[in-house]
mmCIF file of C-alpha atoms in Angstrom:
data_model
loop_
_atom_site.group_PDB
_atom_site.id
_atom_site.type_symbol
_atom_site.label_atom_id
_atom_site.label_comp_id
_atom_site.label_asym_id
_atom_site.label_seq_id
_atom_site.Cartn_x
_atom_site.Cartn_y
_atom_site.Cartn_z
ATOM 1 C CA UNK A 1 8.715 -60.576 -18.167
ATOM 2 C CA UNK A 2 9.398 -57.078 -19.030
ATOM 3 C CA UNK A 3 12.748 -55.717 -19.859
ATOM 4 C CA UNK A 4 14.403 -54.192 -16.827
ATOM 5 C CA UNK A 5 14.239 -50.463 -16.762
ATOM 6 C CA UNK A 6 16.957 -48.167 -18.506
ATOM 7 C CA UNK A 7 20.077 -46.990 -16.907
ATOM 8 C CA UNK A 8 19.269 -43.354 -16.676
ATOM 9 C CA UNK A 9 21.882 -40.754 -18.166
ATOM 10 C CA UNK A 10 24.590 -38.986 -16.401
ATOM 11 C CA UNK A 11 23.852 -35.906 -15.161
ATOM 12 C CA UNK A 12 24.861 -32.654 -16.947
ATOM 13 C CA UNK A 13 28.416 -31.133 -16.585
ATOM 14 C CA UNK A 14 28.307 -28.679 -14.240
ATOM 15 C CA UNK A 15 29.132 -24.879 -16.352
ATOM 16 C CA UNK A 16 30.539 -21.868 -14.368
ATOM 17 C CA UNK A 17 29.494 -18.618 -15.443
ATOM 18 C CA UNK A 18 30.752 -15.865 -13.632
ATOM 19 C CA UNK A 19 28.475 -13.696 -15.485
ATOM 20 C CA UNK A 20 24.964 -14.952 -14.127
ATOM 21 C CA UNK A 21 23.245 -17.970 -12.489
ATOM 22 C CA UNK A 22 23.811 -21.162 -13.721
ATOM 23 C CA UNK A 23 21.037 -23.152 -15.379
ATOM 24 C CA UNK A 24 20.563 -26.172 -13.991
ATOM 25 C CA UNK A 25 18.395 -28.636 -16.407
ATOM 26 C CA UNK A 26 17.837 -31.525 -13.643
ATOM 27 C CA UNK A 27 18.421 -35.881 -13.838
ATOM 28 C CA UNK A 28 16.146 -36.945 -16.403
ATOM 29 C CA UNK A 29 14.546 -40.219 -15.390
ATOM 30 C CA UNK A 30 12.928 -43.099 -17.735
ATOM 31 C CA UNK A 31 12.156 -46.632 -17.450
ATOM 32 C CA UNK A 32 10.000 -48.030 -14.288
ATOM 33 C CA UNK A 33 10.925 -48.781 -10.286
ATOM 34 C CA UNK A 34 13.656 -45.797 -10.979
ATOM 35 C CA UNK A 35 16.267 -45.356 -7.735
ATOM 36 C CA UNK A 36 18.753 -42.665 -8.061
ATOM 37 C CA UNK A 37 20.997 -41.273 -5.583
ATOM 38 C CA UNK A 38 20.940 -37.334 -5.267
ATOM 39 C CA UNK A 39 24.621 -36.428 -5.008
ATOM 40 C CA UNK A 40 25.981 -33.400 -2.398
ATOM 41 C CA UNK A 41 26.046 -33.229 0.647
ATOM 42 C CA UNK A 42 22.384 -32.272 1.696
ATOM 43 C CA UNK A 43 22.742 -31.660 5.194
ATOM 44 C CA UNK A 44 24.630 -28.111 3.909
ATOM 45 C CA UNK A 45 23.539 -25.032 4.836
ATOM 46 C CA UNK A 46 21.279 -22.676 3.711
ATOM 47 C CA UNK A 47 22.097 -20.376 1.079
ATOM 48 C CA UNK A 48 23.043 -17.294 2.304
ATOM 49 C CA UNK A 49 21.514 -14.394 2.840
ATOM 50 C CA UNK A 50 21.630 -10.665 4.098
ATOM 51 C CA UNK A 51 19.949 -9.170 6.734
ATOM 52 C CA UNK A 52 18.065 -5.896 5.717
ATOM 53 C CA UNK A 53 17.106 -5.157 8.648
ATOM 54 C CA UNK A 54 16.408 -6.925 12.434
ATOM 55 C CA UNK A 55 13.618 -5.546 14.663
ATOM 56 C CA UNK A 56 11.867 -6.869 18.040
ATOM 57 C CA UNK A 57 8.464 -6.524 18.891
ATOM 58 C CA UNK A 58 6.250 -7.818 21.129
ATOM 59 C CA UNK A 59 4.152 -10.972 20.417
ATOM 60 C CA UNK A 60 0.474 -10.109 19.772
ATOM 61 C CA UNK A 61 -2.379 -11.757 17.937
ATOM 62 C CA UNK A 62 -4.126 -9.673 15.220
ATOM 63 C CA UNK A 63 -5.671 -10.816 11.994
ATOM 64 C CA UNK A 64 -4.054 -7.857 9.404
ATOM 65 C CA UNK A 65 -0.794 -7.681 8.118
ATOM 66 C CA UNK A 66 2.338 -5.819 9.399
ATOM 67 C CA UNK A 67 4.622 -6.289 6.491
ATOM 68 C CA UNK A 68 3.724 -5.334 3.213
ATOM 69 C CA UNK A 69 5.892 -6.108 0.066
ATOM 70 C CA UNK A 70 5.946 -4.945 -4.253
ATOM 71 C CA UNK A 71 8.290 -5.511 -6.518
ATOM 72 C CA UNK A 72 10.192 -2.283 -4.899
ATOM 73 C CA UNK A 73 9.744 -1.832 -1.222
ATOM 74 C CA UNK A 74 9.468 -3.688 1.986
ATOM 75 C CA UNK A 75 6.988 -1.615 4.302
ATOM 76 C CA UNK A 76 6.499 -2.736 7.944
ATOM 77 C CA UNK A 77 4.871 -1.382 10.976
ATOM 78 C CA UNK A 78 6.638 -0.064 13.942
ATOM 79 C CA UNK A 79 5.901 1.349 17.396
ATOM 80 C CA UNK A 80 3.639 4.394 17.818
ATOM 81 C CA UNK A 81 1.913 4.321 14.868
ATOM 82 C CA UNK A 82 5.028 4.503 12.187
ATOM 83 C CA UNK A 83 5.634 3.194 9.201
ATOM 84 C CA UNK A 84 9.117 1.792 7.923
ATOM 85 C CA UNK A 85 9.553 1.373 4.113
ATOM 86 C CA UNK A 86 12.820 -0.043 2.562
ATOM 87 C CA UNK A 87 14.223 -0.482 -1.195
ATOM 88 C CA UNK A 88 14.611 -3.553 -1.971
ATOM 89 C CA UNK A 89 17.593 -3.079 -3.714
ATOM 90 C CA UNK A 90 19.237 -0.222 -2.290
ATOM 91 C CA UNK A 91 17.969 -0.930 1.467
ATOM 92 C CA UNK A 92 17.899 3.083 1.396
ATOM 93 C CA UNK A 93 14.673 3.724 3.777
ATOM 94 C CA UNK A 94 12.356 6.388 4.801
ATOM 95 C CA UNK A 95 9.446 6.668 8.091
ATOM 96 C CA UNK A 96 5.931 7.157 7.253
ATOM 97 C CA UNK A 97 4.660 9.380 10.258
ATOM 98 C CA UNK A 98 0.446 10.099 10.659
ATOM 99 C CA UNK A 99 -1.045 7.575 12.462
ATOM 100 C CA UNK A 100 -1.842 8.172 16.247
ATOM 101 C CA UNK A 101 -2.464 4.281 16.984
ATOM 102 C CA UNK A 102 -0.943 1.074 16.528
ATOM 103 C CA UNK A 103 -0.997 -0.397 12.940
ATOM 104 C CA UNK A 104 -3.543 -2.995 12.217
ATOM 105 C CA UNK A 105 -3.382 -3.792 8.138
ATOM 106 C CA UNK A 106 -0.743 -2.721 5.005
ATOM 107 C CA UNK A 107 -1.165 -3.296 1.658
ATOM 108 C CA UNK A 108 -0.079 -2.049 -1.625
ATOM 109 C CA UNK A 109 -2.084 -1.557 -4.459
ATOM 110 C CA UNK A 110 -0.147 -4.346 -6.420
ATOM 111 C CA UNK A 111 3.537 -5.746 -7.172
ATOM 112 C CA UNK A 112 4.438 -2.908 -9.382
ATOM 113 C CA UNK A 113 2.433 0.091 -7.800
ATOM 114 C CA UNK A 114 3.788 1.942 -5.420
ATOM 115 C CA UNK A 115 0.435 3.332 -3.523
ATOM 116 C CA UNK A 116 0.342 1.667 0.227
ATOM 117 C CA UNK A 117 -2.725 1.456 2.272
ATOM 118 C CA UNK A 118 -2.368 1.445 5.883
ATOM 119 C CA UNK A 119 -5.165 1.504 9.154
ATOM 120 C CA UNK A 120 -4.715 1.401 12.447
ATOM 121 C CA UNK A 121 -6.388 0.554 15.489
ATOM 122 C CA UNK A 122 -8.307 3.942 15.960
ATOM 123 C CA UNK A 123 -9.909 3.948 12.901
ATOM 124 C CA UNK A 124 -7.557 6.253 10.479
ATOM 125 C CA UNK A 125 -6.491 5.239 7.445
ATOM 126 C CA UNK A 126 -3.867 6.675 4.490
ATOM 127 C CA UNK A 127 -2.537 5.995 1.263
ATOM 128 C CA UNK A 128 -0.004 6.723 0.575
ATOM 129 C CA UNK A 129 2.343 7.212 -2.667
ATOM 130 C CA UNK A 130 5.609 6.191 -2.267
ATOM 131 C CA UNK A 131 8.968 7.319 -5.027
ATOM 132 C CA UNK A 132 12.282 8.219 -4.942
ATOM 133 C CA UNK A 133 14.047 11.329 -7.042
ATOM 134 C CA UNK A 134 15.839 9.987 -9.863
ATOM 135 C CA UNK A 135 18.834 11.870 -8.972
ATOM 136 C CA UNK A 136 19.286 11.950 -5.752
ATOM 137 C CA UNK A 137 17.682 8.346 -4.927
ATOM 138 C CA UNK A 138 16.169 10.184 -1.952
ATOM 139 C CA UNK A 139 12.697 9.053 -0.552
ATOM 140 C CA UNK A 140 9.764 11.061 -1.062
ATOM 141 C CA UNK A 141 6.204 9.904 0.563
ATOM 142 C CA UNK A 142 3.119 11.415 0.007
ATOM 143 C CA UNK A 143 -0.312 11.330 1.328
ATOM 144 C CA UNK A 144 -3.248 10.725 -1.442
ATOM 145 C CA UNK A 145 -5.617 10.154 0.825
ATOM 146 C CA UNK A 146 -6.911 10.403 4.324
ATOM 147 C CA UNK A 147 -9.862 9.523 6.254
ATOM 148 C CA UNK A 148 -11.031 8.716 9.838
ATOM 149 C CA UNK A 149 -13.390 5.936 10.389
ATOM 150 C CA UNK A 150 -16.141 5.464 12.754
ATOM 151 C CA UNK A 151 -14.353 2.038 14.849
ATOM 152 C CA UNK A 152 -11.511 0.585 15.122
ATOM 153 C CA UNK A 153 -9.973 -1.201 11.744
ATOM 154 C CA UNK A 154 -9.046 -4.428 11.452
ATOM 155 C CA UNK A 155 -8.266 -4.957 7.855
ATOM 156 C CA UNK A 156 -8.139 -2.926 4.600
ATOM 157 C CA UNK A 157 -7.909 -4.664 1.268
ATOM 158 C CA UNK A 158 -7.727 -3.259 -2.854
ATOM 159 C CA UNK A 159 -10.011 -3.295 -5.109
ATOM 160 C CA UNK A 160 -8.079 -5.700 -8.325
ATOM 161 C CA UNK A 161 -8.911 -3.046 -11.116
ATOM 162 C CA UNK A 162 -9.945 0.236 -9.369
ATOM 163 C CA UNK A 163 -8.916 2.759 -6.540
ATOM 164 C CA UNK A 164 -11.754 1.288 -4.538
ATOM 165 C CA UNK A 165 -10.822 0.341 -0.425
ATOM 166 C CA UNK A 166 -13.063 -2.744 1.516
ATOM 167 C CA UNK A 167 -11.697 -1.775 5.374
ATOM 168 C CA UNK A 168 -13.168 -3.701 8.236
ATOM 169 C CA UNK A 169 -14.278 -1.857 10.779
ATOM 170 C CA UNK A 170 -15.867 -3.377 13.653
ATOM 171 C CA UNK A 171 -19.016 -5.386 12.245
ATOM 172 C CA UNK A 172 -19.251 -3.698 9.163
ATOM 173 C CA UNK A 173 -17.260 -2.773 6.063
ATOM 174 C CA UNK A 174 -16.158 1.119 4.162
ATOM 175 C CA UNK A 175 -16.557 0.988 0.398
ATOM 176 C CA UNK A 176 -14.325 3.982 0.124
ATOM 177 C CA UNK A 177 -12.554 5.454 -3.096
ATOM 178 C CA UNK A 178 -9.577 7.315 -2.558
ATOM 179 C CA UNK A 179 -10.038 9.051 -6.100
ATOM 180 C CA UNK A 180 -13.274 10.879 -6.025
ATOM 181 C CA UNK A 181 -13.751 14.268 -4.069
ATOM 182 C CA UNK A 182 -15.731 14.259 -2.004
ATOM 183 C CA UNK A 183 -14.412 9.999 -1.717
ATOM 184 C CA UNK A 184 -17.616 7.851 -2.206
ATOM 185 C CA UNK A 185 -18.045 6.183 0.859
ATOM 186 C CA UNK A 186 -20.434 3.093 1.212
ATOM 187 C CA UNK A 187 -20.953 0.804 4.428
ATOM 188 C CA UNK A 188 -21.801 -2.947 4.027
ATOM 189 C CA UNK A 189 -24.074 -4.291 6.829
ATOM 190 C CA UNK A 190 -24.598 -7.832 7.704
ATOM 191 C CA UNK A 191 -22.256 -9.543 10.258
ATOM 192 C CA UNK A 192 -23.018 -9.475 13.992
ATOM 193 C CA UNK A 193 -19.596 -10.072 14.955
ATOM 194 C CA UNK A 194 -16.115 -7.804 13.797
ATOM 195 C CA UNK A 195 -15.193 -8.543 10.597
ATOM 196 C CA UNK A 196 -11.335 -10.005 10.664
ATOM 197 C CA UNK A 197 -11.129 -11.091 6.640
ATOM 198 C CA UNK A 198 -11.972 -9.641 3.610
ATOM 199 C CA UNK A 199 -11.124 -10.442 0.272
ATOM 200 C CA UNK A 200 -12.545 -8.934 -3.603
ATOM 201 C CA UNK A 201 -13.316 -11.362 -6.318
ATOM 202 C CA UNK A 202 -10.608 -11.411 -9.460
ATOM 203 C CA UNK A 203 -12.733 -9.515 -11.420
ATOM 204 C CA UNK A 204 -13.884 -6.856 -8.055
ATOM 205 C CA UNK A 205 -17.341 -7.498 -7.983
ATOM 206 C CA UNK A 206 -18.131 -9.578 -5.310
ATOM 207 C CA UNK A 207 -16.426 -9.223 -1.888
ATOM 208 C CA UNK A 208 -16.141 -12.218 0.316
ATOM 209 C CA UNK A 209 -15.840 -11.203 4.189
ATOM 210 C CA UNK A 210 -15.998 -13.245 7.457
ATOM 211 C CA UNK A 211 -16.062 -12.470 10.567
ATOM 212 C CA UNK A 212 -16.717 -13.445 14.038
ATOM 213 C CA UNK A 213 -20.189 -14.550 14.366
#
């Protein structure tokens, strides 16, 4: 027969510190056919949260995205073709005006970089750079790069390493770097249907897309 499993230890005291969030190490469990009890009352509420900001739109089906999130800012898409970006921490907020259709894809470059990509549904896309002065916390947005595309876009994604853009548009994809002048501009053929995903490899050199064929 084998021995009956071990009492497990009591729980840690709980430690207030008013200072920062308390650390909380978890029940240790040893011994076999364990049952413990997890104390508090469970059916509490969530923990709470605050509302940076509430807006209503109307329900439609698209395949890019309309929020877009770093380390820094929350960008989202609005009516007529605007732009909304908030600090995270300071909710202060600024409008990014320039597109003449409705938004179809945002992305920034990557959690700590500030550059955001955006297309909409007539084919135009921008990055832009987004910053705030260091003394007066005030937004200030500018435009890197423009360019107007041939069709409609659906989706526009980063290159991981580079200042390279994949944007569907229609049944094909724009190779397009905002860095070089003139931009290099190369278009992928292949898919009989629009392209509605695209995504680079880790290391950028392959780029997987589907579509709807």
């Amino acid at each position: 027969d084998s021995a009956p499993a071990a009492e497990p230890p009591p729980p840690p005291a709980a430690t207030n510190v008013s200072s920062g969030p308390v650390a909380h190490h978890g029940q240790p469990l040893s011994g076999r056919d364990i049952t413990h009890t997890l104390g508090g009352d469970l059916s509490s509420p969530q923990p709470p949260c605050t509302p940076i900001t509430l807006y209503s739109t109307d329900f439609t089906y698209q395949h890019g995205n309309l929020i877009a999130v770093n380390e820094n800012y929350i960008s989202y898409a609005i009516k007529n073709g605007k732009i909304r970006v908030l600090n995270q921490l300071s909710a202060a907020r600024t409008l990014l005006r320039g597109h003449t259709g409705a938004i179809a894809d945002l992305a920034f470059f990557s959690n700590s970089d500030n550059r955001l990509a955006s297309v909409c549904a007539n084919g135009i896309l921008f990055v832009w750079l987004i910053a705030e002065a260091e003394d007066t916390q005030e937004f200030t947005h500018t435009v890197l790069f423009q360019s107007s595309l041939a069709e409609a876009a659906q989706r526009v994604v980063w290159h991981p390493r580079s200042t390279f853009l994949a944007v569907a548009c229609g049944a094909q994809v724009n190779l397009m770097s905002c860095a070089d002048d003139p931009p290099a501009d190369v278009t992928c053929r292949g898919h009989a249907g629009a392209v509605n995903d695209l995504c680079f490899s880790p290391h950028g050199r392959h780029l997987a897309t589907a579509s709807d064929d």
